[in-house]
mmCIF file of C-alpha atoms in Angstrom:
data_model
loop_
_atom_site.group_PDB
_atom_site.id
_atom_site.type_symbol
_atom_site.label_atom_id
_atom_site.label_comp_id
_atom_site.label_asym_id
_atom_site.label_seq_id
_atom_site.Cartn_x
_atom_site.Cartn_y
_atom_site.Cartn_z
ATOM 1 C CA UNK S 119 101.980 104.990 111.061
ATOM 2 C CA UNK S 120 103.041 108.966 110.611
ATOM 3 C CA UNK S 121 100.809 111.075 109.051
ATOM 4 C CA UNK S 122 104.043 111.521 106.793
ATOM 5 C CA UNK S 123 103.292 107.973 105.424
ATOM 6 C CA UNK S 124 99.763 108.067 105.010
ATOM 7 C CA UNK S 125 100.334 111.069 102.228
ATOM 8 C CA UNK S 126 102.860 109.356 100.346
ATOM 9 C CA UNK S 127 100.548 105.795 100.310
ATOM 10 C CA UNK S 128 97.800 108.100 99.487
ATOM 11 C CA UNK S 129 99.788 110.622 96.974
ATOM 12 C CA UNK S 130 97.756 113.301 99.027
ATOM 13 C CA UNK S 131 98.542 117.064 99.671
ATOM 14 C CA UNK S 132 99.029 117.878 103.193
ATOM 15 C CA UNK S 133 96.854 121.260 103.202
ATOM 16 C CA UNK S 134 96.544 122.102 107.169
ATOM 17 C CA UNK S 135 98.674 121.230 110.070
ATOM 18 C CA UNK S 136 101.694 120.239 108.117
ATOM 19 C CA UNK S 137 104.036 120.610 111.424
ATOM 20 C CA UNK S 138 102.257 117.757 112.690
ATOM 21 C CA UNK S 139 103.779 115.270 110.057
ATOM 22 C CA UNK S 140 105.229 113.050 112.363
ATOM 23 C CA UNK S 141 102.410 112.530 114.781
ATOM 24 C CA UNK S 142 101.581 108.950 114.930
ATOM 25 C CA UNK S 143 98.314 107.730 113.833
ATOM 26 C CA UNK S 144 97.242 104.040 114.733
ATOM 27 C CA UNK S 145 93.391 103.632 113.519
ATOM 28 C CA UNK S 146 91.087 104.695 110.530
ATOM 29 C CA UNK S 147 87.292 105.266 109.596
ATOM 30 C CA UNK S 148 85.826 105.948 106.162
ATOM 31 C CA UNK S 149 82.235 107.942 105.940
ATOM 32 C CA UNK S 150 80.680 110.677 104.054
ATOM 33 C CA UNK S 151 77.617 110.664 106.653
ATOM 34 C CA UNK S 152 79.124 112.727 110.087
ATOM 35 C CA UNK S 153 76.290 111.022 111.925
ATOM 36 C CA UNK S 154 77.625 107.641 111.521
ATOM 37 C CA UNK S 155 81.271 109.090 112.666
ATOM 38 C CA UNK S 156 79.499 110.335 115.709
ATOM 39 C CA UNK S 157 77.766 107.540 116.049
ATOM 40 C CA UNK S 158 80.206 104.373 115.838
ATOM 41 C CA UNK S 159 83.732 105.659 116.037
ATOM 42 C CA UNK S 160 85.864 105.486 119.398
ATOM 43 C CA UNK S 161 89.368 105.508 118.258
ATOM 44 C CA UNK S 162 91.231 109.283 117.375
ATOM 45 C CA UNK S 163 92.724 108.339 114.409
ATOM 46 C CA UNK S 164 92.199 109.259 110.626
ATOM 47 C CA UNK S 165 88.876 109.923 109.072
ATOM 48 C CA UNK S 166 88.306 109.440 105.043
ATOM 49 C CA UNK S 167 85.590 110.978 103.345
ATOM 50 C CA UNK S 168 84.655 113.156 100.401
ATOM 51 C CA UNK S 169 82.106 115.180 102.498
ATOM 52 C CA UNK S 170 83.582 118.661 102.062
ATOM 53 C CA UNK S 171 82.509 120.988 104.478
ATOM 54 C CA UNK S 172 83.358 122.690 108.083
ATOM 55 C CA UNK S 173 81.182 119.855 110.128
ATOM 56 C CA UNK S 174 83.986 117.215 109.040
ATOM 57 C CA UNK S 175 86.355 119.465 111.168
ATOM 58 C CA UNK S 176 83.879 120.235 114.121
ATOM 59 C CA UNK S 177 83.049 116.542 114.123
ATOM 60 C CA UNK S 178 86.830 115.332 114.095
ATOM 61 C CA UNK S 179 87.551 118.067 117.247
ATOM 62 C CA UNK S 180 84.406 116.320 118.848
ATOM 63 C CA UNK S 181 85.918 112.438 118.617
ATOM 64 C CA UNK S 182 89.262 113.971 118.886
ATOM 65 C CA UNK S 183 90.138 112.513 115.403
ATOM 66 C CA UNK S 184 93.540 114.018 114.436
ATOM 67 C CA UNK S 185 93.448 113.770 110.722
ATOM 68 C CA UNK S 186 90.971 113.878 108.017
ATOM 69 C CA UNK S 187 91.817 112.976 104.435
ATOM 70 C CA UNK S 188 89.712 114.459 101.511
ATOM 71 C CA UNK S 189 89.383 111.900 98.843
ATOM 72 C CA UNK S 190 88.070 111.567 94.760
ATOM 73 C CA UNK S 191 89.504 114.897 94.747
ATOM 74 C CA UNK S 192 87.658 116.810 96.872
ATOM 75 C CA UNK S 193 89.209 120.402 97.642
ATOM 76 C CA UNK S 194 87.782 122.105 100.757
ATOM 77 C CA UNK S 195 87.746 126.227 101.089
ATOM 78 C CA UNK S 196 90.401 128.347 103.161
ATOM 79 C CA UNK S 197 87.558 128.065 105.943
ATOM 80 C CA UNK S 198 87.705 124.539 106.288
ATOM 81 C CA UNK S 199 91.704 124.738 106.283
ATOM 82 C CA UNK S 200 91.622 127.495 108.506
ATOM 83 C CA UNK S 201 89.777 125.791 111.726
ATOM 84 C CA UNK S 202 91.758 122.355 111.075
ATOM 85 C CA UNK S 203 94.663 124.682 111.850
ATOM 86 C CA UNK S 204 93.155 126.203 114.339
ATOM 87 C CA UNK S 205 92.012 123.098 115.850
ATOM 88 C CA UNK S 206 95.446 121.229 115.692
ATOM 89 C CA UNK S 207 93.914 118.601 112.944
ATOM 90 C CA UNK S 208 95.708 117.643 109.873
ATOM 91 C CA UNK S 209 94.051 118.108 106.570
ATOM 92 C CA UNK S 210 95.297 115.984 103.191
ATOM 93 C CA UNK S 211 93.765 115.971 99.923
ATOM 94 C CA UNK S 212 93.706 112.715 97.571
ATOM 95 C CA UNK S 213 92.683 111.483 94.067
ATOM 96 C CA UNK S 214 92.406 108.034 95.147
ATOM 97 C CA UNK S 215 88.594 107.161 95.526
ATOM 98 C CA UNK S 216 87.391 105.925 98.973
ATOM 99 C CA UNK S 217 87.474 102.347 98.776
ATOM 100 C CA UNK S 218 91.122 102.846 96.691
ATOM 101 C CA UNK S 219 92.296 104.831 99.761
ATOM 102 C CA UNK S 220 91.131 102.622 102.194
ATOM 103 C CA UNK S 221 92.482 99.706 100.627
ATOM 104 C CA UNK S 222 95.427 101.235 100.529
ATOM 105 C CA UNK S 223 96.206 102.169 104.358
ATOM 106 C CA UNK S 224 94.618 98.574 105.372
ATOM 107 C CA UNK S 225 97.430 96.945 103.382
ATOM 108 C CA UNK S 226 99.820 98.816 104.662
ATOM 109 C CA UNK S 227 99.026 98.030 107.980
ATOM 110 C CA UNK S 228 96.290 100.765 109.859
ATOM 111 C CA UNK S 229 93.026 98.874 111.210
ATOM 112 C CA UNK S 230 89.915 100.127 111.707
ATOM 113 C CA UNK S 231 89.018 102.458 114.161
ATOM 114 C CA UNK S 232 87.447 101.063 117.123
ATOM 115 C CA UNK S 233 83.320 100.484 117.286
ATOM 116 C CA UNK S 234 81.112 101.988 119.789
ATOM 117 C CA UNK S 235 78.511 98.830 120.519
ATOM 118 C CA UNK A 160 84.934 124.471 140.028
ATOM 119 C CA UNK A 161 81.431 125.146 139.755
ATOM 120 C CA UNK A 162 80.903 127.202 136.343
ATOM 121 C CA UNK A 163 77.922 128.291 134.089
ATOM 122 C CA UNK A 164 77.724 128.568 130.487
ATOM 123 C CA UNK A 165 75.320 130.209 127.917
ATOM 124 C CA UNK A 166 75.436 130.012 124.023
ATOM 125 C CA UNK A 167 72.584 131.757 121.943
ATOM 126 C CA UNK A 168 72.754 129.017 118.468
ATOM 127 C CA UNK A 169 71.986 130.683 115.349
ATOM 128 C CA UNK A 170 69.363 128.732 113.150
ATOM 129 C CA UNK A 171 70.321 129.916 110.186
ATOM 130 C CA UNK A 172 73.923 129.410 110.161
ATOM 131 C CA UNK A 173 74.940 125.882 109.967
ATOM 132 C CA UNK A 174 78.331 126.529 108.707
ATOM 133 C CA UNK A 175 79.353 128.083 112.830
ATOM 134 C CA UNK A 176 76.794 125.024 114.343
ATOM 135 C CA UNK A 177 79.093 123.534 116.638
ATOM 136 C CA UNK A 178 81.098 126.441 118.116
ATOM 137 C CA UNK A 179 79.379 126.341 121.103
ATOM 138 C CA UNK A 180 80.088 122.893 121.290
ATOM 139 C CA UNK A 181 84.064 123.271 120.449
ATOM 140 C CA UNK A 182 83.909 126.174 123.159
ATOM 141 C CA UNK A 183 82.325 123.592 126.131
ATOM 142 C CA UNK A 184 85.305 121.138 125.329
ATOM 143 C CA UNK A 185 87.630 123.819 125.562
ATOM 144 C CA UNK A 186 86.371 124.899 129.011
ATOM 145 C CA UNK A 187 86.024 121.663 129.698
ATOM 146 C CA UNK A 188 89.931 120.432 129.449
ATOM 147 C CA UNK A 189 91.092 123.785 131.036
ATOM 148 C CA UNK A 190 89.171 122.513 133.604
ATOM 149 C CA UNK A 191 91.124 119.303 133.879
ATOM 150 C CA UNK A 192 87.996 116.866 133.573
ATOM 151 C CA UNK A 193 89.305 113.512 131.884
ATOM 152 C CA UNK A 194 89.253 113.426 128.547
ATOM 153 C CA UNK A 195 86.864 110.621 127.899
ATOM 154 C CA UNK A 196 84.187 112.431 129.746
ATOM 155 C CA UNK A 197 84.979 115.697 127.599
ATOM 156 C CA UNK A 198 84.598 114.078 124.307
ATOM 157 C CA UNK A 199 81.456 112.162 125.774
ATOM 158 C CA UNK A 200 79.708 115.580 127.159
ATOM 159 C CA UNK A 201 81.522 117.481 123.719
ATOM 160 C CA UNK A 202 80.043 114.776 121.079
ATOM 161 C CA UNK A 203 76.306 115.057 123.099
ATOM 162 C CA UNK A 204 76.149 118.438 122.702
ATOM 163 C CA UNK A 205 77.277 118.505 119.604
ATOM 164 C CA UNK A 206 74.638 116.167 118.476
ATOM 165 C CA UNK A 207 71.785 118.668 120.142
ATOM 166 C CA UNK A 208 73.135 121.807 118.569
ATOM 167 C CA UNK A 209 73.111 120.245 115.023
ATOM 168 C CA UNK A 210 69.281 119.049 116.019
ATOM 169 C CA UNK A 211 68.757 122.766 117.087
ATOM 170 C CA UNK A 212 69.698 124.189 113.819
ATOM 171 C CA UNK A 213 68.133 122.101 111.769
ATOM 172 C CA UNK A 214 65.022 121.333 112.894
ATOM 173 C CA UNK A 215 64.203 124.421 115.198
ATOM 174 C CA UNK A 216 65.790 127.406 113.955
ATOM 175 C CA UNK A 217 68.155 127.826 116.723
ATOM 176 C CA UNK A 218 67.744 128.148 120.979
ATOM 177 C CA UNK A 219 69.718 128.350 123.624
ATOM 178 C CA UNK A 220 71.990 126.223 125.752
ATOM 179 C CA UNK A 221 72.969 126.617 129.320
ATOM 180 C CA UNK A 222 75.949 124.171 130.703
ATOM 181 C CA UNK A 223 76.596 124.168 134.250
ATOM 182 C CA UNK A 224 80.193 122.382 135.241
ATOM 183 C CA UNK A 225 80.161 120.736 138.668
ATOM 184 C CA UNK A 226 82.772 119.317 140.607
ATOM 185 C CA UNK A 227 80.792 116.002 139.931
ATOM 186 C CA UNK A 228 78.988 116.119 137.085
ATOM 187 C CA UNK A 229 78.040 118.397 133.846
ATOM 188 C CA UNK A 230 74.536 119.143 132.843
ATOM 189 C CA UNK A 231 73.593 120.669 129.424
ATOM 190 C CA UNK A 232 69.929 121.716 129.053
ATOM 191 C CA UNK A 233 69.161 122.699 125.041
ATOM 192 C CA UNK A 234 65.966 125.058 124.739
ATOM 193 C CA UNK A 235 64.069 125.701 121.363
ATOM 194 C CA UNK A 236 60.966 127.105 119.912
ATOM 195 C CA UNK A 237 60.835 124.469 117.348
ATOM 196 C CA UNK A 238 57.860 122.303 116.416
ATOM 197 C CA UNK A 239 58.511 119.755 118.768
ATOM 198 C CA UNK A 240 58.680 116.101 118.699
ATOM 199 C CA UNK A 241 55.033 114.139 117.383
ATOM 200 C CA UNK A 242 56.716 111.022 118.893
ATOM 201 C CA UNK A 243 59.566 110.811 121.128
ATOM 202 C CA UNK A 244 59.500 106.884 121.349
ATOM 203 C CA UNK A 245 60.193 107.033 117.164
ATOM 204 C CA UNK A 246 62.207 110.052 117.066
ATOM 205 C CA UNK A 247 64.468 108.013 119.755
ATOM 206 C CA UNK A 248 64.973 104.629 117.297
ATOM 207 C CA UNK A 249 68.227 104.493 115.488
ATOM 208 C CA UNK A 250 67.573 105.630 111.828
ATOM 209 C CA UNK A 251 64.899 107.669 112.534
ATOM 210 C CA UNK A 252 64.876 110.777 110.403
ATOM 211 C CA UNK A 253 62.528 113.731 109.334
ATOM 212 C CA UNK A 254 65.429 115.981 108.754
ATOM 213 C CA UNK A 255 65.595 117.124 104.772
ATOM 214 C CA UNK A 256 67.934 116.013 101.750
ATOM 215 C CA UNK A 257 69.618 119.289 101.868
ATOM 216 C CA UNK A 258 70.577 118.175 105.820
ATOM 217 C CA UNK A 259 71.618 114.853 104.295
ATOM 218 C CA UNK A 260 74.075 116.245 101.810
ATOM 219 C CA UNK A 261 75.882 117.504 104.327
ATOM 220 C CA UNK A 262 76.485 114.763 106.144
ATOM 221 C CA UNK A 263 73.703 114.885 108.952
ATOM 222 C CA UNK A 264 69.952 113.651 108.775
ATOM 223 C CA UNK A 265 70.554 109.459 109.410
ATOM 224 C CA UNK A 266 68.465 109.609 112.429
ATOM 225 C CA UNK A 267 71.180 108.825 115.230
ATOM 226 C CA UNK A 268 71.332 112.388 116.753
ATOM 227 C CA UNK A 269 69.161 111.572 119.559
ATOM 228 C CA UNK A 270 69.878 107.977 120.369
ATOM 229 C CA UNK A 271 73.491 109.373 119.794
ATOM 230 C CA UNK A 272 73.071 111.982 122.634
ATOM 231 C CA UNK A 273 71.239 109.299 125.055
ATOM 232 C CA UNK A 274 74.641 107.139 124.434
ATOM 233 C CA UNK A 275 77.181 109.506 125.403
ATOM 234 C CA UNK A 276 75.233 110.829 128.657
ATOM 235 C CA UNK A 277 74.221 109.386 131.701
ATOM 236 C CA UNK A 278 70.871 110.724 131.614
ATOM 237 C CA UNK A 279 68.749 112.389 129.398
ATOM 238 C CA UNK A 280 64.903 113.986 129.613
ATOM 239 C CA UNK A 281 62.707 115.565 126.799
ATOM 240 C CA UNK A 282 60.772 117.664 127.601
ATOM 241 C CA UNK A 283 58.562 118.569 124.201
ATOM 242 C CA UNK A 284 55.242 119.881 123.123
ATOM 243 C CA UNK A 285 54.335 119.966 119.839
ATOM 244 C CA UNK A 286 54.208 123.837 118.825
ATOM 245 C CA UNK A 287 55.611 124.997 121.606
ATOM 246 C CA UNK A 288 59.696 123.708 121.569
ATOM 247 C CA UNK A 289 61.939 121.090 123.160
ATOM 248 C CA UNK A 290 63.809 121.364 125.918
ATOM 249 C CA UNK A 291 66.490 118.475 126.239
ATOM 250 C CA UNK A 292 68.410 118.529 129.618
ATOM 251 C CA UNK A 293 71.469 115.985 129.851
ATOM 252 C CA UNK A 294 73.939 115.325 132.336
ATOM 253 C CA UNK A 295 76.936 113.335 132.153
ATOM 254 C CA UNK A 296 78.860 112.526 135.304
ATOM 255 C CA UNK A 297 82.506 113.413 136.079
ATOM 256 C CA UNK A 298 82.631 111.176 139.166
#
């Protein structure tokens, strides 16, 4: 699935790394806890979460996640935006809560992002 | 490609924690080591510097890339570890609610860091600091 299509399902913003639109993204992960991310996530895909500071992006550029998406709302600051650019990783910004948004990409097809045992 | 690395981590900035982490990987792919074992040796290190600015106020890490294997050695002044067999279980956790609100603190940093390497020593005295010295192999 394109990054393109994961906006529109979500009715997100694309805030950061908009020229990567039609990179392909196969595998998801919702968590507001970075730990967890760190600790059970294998796959680079997309990462949900209303945590809203600059550890979501150094944590994505750690598990090479390529995309995060901001939900219930949350709007990060230009310094946030600034090192997803600078990292290569997309940023998008939703209303939908995060069981909404997750629901949403499941039934449209993304899986869950692989577990660490 | 033997090279050697040295990052001063500021304890009371945890808004940069992690830059010398996102500069290792860096190095680390220019270097052409495979990817897996840059985002296993990235993620590890990651996981210490986050430790280092919460619970110690900051230290130092030195990384020296060999052609076979990369070894990170993370040096505080902290307070130490009480209990390194309970600090080690998954969900173990003294850090603060503050930490928790932003998205660290559930007690997998250093079973996390023990996952991702292929060895990993503590070296700790209570008072005194922590030195954590990890190596991940390339070959």
């Amino acid at each position: 699935m394109k990054v393109s299509e994961i906006a529109e399902i979500l009715n997100a913003e694309i805030v950061a790394g908009k020229e990567l639109a039609d990179m392909e993204i196969n595998s998801a992960c919702g968590s507001d806890m970075m730990s967890d991310v760190l600790a059970y996530f294998k796959d680079q895909g997309i990462l949900l979460t209303g945590l809203v500071n600059p550890q979501v992006v150094r944590t994505a550029e750690m598990m090479d996640i390529k995309c995060i998406a901001f939900v219930r709302g949350k709007r990060p600051d230009g310094t946030l935006t600034d090192l997803a650019e600078e990292r290569g990783i997309v940023v998008m910004l939703t209303d939908e809560t995060m069981f909404t948004a997750c629901g949403l990409l499941y039934s449209n097809g993304l899986t869950e992002a692989g577990r660490h045992e | 490609m033997n090279k050697r690395l040295h990052y001063v981590i500021d304890g009371d900035d945890f808004t940069s924690a992690g830059q010398a982490s996102g500069d290792v990987k860096k190095v680390l792919k220019t270097l052409g080591v495979p990817s897996e074992i840059v985002r296993k040796a990235s993620i590890a290190m990651y996981e210490g510097e986050i430790n280092m600015v919460i619970h110690a106020d900051g230290g130092v890490i030195d990384v020296d890339i060999m052609p076979d294997r990369i070894v990170m050695a993370l040096k505080d002044s902290g307070p130490g570890i009480p209990n390194v067999e309970e600090a080690m279980q998954a969900g173990f956790s003294t850090a603060p609610d503050t930490i928790r609100n932003l998205g660290f603190g559930a007690g997998m940093g250093l079973p996390n860091m023990k996952k991702y390497t292929d060895s990993m020593e503590i070296d700790t005295k209570v008072g005194v600091g922590t030195t954590i010295t990890m190596t991940v192999k390339i070959v």
